[in-house]
CSV table of C-alpha atoms in Angstrom, one decimal:
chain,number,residue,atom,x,y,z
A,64,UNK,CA,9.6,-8.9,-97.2
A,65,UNK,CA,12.2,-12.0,-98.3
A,66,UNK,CA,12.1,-14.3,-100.6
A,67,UNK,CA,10.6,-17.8,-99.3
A,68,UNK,CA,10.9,-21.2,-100.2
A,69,UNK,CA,8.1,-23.4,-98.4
A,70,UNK,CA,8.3,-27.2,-99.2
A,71,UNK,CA,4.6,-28.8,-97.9
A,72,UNK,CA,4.8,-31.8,-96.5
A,73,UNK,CA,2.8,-34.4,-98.6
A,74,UNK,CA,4.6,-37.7,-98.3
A,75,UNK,CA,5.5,-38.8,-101.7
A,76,UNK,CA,4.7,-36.0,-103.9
A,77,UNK,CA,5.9,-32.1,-104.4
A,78,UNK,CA,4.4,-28.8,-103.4
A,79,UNK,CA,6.5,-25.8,-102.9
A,80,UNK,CA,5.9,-22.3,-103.1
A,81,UNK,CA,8.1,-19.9,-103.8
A,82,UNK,CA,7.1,-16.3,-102.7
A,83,UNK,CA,9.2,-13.5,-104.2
A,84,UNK,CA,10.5,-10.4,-102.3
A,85,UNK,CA,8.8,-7.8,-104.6
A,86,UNK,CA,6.5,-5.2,-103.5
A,87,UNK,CA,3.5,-7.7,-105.2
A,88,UNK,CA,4.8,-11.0,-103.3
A,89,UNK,CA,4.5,-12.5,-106.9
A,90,UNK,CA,4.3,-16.2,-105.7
A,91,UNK,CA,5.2,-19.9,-107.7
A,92,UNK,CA,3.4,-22.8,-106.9
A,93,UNK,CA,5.7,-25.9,-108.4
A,94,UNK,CA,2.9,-28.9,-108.6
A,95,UNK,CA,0.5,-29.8,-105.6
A,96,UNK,CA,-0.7,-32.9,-103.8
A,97,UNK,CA,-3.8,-32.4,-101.7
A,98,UNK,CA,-5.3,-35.5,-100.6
A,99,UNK,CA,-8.8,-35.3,-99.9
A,100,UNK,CA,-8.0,-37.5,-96.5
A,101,UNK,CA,-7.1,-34.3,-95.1
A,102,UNK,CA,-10.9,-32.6,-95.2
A,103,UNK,CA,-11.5,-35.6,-92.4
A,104,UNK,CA,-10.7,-33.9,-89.1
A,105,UNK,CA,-10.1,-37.3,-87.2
A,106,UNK,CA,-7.8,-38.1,-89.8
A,107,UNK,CA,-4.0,-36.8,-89.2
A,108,UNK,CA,-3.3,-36.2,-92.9
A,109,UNK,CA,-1.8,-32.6,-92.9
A,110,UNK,CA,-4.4,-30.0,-94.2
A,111,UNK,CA,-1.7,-28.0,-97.1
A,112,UNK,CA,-4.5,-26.2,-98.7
A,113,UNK,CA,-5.2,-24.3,-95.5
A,114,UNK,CA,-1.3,-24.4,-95.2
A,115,UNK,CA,-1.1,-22.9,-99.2
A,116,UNK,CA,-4.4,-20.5,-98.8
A,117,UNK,CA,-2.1,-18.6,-95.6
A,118,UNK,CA,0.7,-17.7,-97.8
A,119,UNK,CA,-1.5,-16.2,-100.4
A,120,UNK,CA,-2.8,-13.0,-101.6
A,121,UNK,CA,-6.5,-12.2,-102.9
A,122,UNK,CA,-7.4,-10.0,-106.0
A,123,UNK,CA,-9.6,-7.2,-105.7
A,124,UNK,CA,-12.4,-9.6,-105.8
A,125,UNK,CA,-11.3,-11.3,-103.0
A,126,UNK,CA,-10.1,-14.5,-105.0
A,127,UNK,CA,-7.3,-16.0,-103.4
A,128,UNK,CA,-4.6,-16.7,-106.3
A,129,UNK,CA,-1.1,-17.5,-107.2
A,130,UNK,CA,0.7,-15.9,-109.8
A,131,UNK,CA,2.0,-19.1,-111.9
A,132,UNK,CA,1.6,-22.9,-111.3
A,133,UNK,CA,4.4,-25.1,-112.1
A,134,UNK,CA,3.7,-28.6,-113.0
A,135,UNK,CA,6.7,-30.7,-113.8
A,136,UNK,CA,4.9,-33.4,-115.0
A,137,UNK,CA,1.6,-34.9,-114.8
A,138,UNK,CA,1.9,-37.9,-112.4
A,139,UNK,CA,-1.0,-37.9,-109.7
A,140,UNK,CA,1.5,-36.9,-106.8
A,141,UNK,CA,2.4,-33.8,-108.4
A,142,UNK,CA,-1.1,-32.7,-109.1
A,143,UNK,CA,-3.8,-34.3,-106.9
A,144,UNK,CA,-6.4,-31.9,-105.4
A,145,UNK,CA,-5.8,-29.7,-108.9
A,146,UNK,CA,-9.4,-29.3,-110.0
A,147,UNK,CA,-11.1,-29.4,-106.3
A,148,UNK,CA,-8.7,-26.7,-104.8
A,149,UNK,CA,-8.1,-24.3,-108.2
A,150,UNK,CA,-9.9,-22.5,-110.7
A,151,UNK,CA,-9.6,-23.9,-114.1
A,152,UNK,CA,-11.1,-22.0,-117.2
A,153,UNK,CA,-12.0,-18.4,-118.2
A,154,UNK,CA,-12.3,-16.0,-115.1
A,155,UNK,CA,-15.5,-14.4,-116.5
A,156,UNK,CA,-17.0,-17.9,-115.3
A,157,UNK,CA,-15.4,-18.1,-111.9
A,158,UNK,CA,-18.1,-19.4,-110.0
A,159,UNK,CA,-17.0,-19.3,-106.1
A,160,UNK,CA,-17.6,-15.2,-105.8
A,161,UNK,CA,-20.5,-15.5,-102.9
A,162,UNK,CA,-18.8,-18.3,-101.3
A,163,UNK,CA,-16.7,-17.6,-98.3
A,164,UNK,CA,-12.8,-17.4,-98.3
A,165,UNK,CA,-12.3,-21.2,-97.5
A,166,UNK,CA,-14.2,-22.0,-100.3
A,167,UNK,CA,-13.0,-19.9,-103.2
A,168,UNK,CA,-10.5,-22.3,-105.9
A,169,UNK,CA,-7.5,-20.4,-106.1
A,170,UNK,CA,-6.9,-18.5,-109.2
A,171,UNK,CA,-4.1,-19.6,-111.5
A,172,UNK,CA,-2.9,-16.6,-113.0
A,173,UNK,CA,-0.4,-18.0,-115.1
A,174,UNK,CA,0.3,-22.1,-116.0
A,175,UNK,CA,3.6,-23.0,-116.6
A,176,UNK,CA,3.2,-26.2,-118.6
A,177,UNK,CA,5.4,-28.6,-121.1
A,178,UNK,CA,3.4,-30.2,-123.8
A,179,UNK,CA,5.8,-32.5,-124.6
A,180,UNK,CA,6.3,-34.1,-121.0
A,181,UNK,CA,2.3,-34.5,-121.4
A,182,UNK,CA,2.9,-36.6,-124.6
A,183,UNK,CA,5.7,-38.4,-123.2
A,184,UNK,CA,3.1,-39.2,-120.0
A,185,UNK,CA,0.3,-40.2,-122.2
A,186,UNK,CA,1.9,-42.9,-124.3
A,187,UNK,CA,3.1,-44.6,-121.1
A,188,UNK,CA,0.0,-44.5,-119.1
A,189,UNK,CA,-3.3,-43.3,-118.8
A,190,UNK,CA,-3.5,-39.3,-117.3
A,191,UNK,CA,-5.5,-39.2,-114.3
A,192,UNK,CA,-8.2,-37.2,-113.8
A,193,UNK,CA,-6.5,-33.6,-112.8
A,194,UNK,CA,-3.6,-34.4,-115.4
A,195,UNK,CA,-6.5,-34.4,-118.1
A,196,UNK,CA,-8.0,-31.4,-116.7
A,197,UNK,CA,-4.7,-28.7,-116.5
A,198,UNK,CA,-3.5,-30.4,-120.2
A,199,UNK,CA,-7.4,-29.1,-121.0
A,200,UNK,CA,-6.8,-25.6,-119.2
A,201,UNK,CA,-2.8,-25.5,-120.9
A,202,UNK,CA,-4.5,-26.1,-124.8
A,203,UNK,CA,-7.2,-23.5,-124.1
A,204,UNK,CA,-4.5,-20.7,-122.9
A,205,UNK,CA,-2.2,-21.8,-125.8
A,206,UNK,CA,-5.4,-21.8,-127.8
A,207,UNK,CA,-5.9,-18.2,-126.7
A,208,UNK,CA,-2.2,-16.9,-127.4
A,209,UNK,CA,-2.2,-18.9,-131.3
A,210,UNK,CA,-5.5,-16.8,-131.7
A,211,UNK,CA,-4.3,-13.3,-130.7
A,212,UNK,CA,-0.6,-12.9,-130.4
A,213,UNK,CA,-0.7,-11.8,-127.5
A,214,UNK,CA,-0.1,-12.4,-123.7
A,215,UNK,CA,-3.4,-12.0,-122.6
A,216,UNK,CA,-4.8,-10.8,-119.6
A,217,UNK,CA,-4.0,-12.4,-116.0
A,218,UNK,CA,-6.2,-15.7,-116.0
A,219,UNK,CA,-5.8,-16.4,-119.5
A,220,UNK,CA,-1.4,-16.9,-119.6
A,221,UNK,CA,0.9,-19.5,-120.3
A,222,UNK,CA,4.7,-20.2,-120.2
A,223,UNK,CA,5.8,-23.6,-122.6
A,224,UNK,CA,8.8,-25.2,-121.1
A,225,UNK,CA,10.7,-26.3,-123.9
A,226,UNK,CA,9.9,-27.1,-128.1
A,227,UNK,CA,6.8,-30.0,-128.7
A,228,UNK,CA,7.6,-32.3,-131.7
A,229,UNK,CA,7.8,-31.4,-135.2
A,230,UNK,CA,7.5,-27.7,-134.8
A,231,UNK,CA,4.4,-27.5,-133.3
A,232,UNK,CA,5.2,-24.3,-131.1
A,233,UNK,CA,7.4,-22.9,-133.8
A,234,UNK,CA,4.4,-20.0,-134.2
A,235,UNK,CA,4.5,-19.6,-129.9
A,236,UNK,CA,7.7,-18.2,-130.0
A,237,UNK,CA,6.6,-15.2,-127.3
A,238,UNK,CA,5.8,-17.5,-125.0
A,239,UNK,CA,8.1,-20.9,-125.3
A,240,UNK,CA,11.4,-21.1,-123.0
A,241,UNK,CA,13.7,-23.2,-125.0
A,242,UNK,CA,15.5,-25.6,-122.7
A,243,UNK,CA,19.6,-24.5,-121.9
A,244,UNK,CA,18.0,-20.7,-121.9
A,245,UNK,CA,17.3,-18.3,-118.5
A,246,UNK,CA,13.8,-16.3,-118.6
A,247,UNK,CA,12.9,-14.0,-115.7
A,248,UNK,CA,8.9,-13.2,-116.8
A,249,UNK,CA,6.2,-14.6,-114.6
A,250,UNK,CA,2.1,-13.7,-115.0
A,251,UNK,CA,3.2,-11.3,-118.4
A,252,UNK,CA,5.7,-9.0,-116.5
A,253,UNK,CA,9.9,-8.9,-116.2
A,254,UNK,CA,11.3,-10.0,-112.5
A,255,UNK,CA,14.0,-9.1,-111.4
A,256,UNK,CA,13.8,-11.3,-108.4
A,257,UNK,CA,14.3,-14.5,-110.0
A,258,UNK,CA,15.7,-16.0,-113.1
A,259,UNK,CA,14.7,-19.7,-114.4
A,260,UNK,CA,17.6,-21.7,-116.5
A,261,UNK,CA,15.4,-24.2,-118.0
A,262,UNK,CA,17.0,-27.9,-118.2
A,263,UNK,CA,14.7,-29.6,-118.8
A,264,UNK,CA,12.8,-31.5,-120.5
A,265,UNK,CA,15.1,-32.4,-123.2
A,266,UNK,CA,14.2,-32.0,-126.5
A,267,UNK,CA,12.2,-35.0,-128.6
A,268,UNK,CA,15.1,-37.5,-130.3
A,269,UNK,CA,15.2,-39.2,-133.2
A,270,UNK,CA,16.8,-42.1,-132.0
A,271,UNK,CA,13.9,-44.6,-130.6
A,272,UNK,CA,15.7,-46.0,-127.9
A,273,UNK,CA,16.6,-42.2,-126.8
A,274,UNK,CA,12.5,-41.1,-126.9
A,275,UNK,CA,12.0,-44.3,-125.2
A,276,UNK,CA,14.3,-43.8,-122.2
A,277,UNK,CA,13.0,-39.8,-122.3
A,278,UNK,CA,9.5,-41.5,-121.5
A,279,UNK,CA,10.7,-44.2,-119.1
A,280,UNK,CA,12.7,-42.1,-116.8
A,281,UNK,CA,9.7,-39.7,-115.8
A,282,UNK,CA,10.9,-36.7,-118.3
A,283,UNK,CA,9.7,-33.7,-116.1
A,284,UNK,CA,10.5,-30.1,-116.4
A,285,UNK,CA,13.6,-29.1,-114.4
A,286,UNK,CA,14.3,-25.5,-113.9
A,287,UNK,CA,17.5,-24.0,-111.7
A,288,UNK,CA,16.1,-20.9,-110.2
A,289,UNK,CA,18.4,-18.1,-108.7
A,290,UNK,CA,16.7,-16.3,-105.9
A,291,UNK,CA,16.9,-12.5,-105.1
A,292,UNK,CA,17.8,-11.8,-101.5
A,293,UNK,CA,16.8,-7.9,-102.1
A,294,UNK,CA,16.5,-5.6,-105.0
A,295,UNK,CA,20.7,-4.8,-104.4
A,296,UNK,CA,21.4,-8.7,-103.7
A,297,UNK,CA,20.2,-10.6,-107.2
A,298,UNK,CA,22.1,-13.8,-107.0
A,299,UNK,CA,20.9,-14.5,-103.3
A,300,UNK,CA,20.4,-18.5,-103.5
A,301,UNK,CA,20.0,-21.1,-106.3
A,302,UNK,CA,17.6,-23.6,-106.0
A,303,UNK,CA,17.4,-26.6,-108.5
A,304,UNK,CA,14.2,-28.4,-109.0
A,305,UNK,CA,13.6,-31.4,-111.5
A,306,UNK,CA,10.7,-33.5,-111.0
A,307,UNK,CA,10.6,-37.3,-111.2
A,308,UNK,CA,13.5,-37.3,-113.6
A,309,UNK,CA,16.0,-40.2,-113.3
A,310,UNK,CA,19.3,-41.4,-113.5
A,311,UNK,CA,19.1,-41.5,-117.4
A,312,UNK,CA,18.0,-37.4,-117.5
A,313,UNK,CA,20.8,-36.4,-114.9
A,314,UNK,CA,23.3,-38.7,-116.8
A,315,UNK,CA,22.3,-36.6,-119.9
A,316,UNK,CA,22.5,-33.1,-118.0
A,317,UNK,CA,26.2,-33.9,-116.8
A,318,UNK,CA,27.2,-34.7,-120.5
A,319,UNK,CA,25.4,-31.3,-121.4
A,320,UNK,CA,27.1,-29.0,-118.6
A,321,UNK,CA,29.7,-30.7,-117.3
A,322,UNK,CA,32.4,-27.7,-118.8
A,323,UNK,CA,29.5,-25.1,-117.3
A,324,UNK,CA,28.8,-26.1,-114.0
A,325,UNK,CA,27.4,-23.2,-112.8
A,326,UNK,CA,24.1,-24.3,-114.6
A,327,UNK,CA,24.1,-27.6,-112.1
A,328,UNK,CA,25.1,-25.7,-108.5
A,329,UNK,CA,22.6,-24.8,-106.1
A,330,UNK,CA,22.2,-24.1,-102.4
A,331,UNK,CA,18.4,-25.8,-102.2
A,332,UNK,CA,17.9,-28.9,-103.7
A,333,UNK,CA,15.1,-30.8,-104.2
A,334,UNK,CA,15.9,-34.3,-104.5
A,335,UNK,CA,14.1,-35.6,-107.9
A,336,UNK,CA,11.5,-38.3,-107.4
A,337,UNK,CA,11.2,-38.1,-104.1
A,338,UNK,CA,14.7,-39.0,-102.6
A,339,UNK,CA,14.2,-42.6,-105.3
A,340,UNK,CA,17.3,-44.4,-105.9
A,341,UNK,CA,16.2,-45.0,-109.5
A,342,UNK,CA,17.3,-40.6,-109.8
A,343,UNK,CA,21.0,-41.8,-109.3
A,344,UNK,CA,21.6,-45.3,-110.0
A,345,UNK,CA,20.2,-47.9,-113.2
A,346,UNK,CA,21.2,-50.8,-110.7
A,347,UNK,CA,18.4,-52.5,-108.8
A,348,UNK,CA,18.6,-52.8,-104.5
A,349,UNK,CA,16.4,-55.1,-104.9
A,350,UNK,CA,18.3,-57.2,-107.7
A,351,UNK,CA,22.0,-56.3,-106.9
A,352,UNK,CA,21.5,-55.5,-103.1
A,353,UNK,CA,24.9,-53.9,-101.7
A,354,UNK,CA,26.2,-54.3,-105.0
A,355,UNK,CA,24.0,-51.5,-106.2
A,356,UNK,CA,26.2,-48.9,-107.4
A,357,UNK,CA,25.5,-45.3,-108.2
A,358,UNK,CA,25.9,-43.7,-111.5
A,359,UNK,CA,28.5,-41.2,-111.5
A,360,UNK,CA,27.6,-39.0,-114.2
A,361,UNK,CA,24.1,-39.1,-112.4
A,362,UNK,CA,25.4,-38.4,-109.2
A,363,UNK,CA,27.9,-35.7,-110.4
A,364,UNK,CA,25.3,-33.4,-111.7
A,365,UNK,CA,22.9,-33.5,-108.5
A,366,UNK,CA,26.2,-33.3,-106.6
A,367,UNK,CA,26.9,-29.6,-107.5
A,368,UNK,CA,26.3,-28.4,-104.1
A,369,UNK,CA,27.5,-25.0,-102.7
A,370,UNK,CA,29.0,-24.3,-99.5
A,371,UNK,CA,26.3,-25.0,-96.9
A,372,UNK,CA,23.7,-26.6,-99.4
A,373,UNK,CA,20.8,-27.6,-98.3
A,374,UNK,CA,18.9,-30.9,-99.8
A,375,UNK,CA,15.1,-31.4,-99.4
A,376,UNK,CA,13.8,-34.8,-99.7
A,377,UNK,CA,10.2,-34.5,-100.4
A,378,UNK,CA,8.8,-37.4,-99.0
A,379,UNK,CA,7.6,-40.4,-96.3
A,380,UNK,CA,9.7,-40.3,-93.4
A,381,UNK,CA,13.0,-42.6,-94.3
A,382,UNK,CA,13.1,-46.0,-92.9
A,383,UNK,CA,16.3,-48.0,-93.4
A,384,UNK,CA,14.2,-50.7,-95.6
A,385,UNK,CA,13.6,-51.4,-98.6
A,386,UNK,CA,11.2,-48.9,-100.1
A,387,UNK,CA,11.8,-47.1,-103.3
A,388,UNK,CA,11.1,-44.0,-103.1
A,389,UNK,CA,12.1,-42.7,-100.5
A,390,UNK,CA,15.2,-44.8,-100.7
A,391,UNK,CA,17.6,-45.2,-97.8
A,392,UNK,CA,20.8,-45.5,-100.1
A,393,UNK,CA,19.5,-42.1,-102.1
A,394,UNK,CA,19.3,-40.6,-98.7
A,395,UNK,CA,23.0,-42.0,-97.8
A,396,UNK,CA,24.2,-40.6,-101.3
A,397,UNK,CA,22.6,-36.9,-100.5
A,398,UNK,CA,23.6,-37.0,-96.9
A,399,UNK,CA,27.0,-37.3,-98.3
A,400,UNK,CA,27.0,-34.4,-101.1
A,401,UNK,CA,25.7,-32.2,-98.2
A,402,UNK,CA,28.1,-32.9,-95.4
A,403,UNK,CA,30.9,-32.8,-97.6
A,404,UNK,CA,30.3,-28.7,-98.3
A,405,UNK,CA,29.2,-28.1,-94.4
A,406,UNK,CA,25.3,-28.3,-95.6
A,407,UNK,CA,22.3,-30.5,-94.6
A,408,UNK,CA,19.7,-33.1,-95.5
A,409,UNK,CA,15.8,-32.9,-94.9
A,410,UNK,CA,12.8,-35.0,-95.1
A,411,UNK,CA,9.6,-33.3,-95.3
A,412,UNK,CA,8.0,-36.4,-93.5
A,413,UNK,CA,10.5,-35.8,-90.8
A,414,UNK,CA,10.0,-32.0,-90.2
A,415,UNK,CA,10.0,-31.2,-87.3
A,416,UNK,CA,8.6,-34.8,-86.4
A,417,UNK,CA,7.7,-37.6,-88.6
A,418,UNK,CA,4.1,-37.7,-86.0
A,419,UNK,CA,3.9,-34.0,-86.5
A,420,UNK,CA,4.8,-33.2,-90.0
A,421,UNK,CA,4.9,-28.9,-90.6
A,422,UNK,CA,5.4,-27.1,-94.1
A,423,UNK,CA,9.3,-26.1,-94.1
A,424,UNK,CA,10.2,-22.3,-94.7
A,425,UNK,CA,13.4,-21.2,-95.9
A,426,UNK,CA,14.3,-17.8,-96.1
A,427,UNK,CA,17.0,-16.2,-98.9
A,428,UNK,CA,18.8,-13.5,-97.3
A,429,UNK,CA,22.0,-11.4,-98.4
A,430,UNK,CA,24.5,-13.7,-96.1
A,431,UNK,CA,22.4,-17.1,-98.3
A,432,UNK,CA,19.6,-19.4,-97.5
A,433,UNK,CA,18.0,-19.3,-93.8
A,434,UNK,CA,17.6,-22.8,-91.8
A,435,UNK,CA,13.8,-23.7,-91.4
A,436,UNK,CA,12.6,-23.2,-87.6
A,437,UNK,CA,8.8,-24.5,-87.2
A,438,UNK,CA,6.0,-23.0,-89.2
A,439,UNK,CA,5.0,-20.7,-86.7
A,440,UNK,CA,8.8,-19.3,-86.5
A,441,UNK,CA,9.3,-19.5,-90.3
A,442,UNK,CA,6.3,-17.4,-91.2
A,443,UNK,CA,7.2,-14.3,-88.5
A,444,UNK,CA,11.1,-14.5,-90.3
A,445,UNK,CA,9.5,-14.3,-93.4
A,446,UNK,CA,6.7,-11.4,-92.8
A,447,UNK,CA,4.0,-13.4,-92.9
A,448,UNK,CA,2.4,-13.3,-90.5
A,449,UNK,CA,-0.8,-11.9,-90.1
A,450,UNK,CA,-4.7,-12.2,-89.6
A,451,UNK,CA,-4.8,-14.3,-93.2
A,452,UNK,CA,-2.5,-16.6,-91.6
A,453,UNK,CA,-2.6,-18.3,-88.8
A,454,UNK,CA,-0.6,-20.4,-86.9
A,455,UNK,CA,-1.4,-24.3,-86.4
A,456,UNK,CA,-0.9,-26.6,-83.4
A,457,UNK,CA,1.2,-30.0,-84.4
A,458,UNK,CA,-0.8,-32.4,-85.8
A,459,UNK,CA,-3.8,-30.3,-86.6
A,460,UNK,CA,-5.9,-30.9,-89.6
């Protein structure tokens, strides 16, 4: 079975799976936004869970889980629906056993959290309510791992992306990834059908203005993954994932790599804060109108685009006006970077049609990254099909 990339379409906000080729198919969910709208079934607000709860696997218990959960940073459109539609807390109390499938909270095996983007959020505005619950579940696991020195059992893990403040994960060295460094371990075990180079977030500064901008410019964990097409193809596809971080993060990741570019390429993008302007430019549209210019150094690093690239807005459909995100002029500036290496640009509200909106597949194979057909299509190309998943009409709930 491939490697797939699935990209759910929840307006403005991220969800997207990765499922790894291994015998196991490990999976990575990177954030989540499941309104509630979409329990209504006269409402056309696309039902992801049951989209999610298709791609994954159950334990011997018949829990539906995924192997590690990804949240970049805790704004409510990257991890709405958290506590009604996963299991947060010690598995000995999972409390959904005689419930049927539909109603099981999926298991998070192992979180992938960064304490410091959590303090960075929480000095600029009040966490929300599933925020406050995974930074609850994150301190427990950590809690766990301080205790024991050890990885602990499937439930139970944790992976910190990057150093906290004044050495406070100095004694969680088995379980930090220090930002500029490539890990490969997900839920305790070695991969070898993926490594992470961890960007992002950039470590705490002394210099106020610095920590200020950090906090401002929606610091979020960004990680450029490499894909495995097989176990004899290791560097099938690169995909590059940051967040909500802006123009000031990128301008500091093109001063960091700009001699080591191969750090910044990629063949999947996701474009950061959901195709905003603000990601690429310190100008206001609504200020500066056509003057509104982009920042090179910002647009240099989310420009390192291999041949046949493809860029994912995850978003609203795009209407030549002036909302921010999804911007118009960001969608211009990615349009371009794709074109110009043969690739193409995305919108998840737009896939296949903005009034039938479908999660997008993409498939790593040996000759690169597939092109998404529908769902239906997308999920027989990756394997997936099967009684556990089933195919949807457009516009079914």
């Amino acid at each position: 079975m491939p490697t797939t990339v699935t990209f759910f379409p929840v307006d403005n906000g991220d969800m997207t799976l990765i499922r790894f080729g291994d015998v196991a198919s490990t999976t990575l969910l990177i954030d989540a936004r499941i309104r509630q709208a979409a329990d209504d079934p006269k409402d056309s607000t696309r039902d992801v869970a049951k989209d999610l709860r298709g791609q994954l696997k159950k334990d011997d218990k018949g829990r539906p889980y995924v192997d590690a959960f990804l949240i970049s940073h805790p704004d409510e459109d990257h991890c709405l629906g958290v506590t009604r539609h996963f299991y947060l807390g010690p598995l000995s109390e999972y409390p959904d056993d005689e419930k049927d499938y539909k109603d099981k909270k999926i298991v998070i095996r192992e979180l992938w959290s960064s304490a410091i983007v959590f303090r960075r959020a929480s000095t600029q505005h009040t966490l929300c309510e599933d925020a406050k619950a995974i930074c609850a579940e994150a301190r427990r696991r950590v809690k766990l791992y301080r205790e024991s020195k050890v990885i602990g059992e499937a439930g139970d893990r944790i992976q910190i992306m990057g150093e906290d403040v004044n050495g406070k994960t100095d004694d969680l060295g088995g379980i930090v990834r220090k930002v500029d460094q490539s890990f490969s371990t997900i839920n305790g075990s070695a991969s070898k059908w993926f490594s992470a180079h961890l960007l992002a977030p950039l470590d705490a500064s002394d210099e106020e203005a610095v920590e200020e901008c950090l906090a401002k410019n929606q610091s979020s964990v960004i990680i450029n993954f490499t894909l495995a097409a097989n176990e004899i193809t290791p560097n099938g596809v690169k995909f590059l994932t940051g967040g909500d971080a802006e123009v000031f993060i990128w301008k500091r990741q093109w001063e960091r790599h700009k001699h080591n570019l191969e750090v910044l390429e990629y063949d999947l993008l996701e474009t950061p804060h959901h195709c905003s302007w603000h990601s690429l430019s310190e100008d206001s549209i609504s200020e500066k109108k056509d003057k509104a210019k982009v920042a090179p150094d910002a647009l240099n690093a989310l420009s390192q685009a291999r041949a046949g690239a493809v860029i994912v807005a995850s978003c609203k459909a795009i209407k030549d006006d002036e909302c921010d995100p999804p911007s118009f002029r960001a969608k211009e500036e990615y349009e371009s970077i794709a074109s110009g290496v043969g690739g193409s640009f995305l919108c998840t509200g737009e896939y296949p049609s903005e009034n039938a909106v479908e999660p997008m597949i993409f498939t790593v194979t040996s000759q690169g990254l597939s092109k998404p057909g529908k769902k239906e299509a997308g999920y027989k190309a990756a394997g997936l099909m099967s009684a556990a998943v089933t195919p949807l009409p457009h516009g079914c709930a």
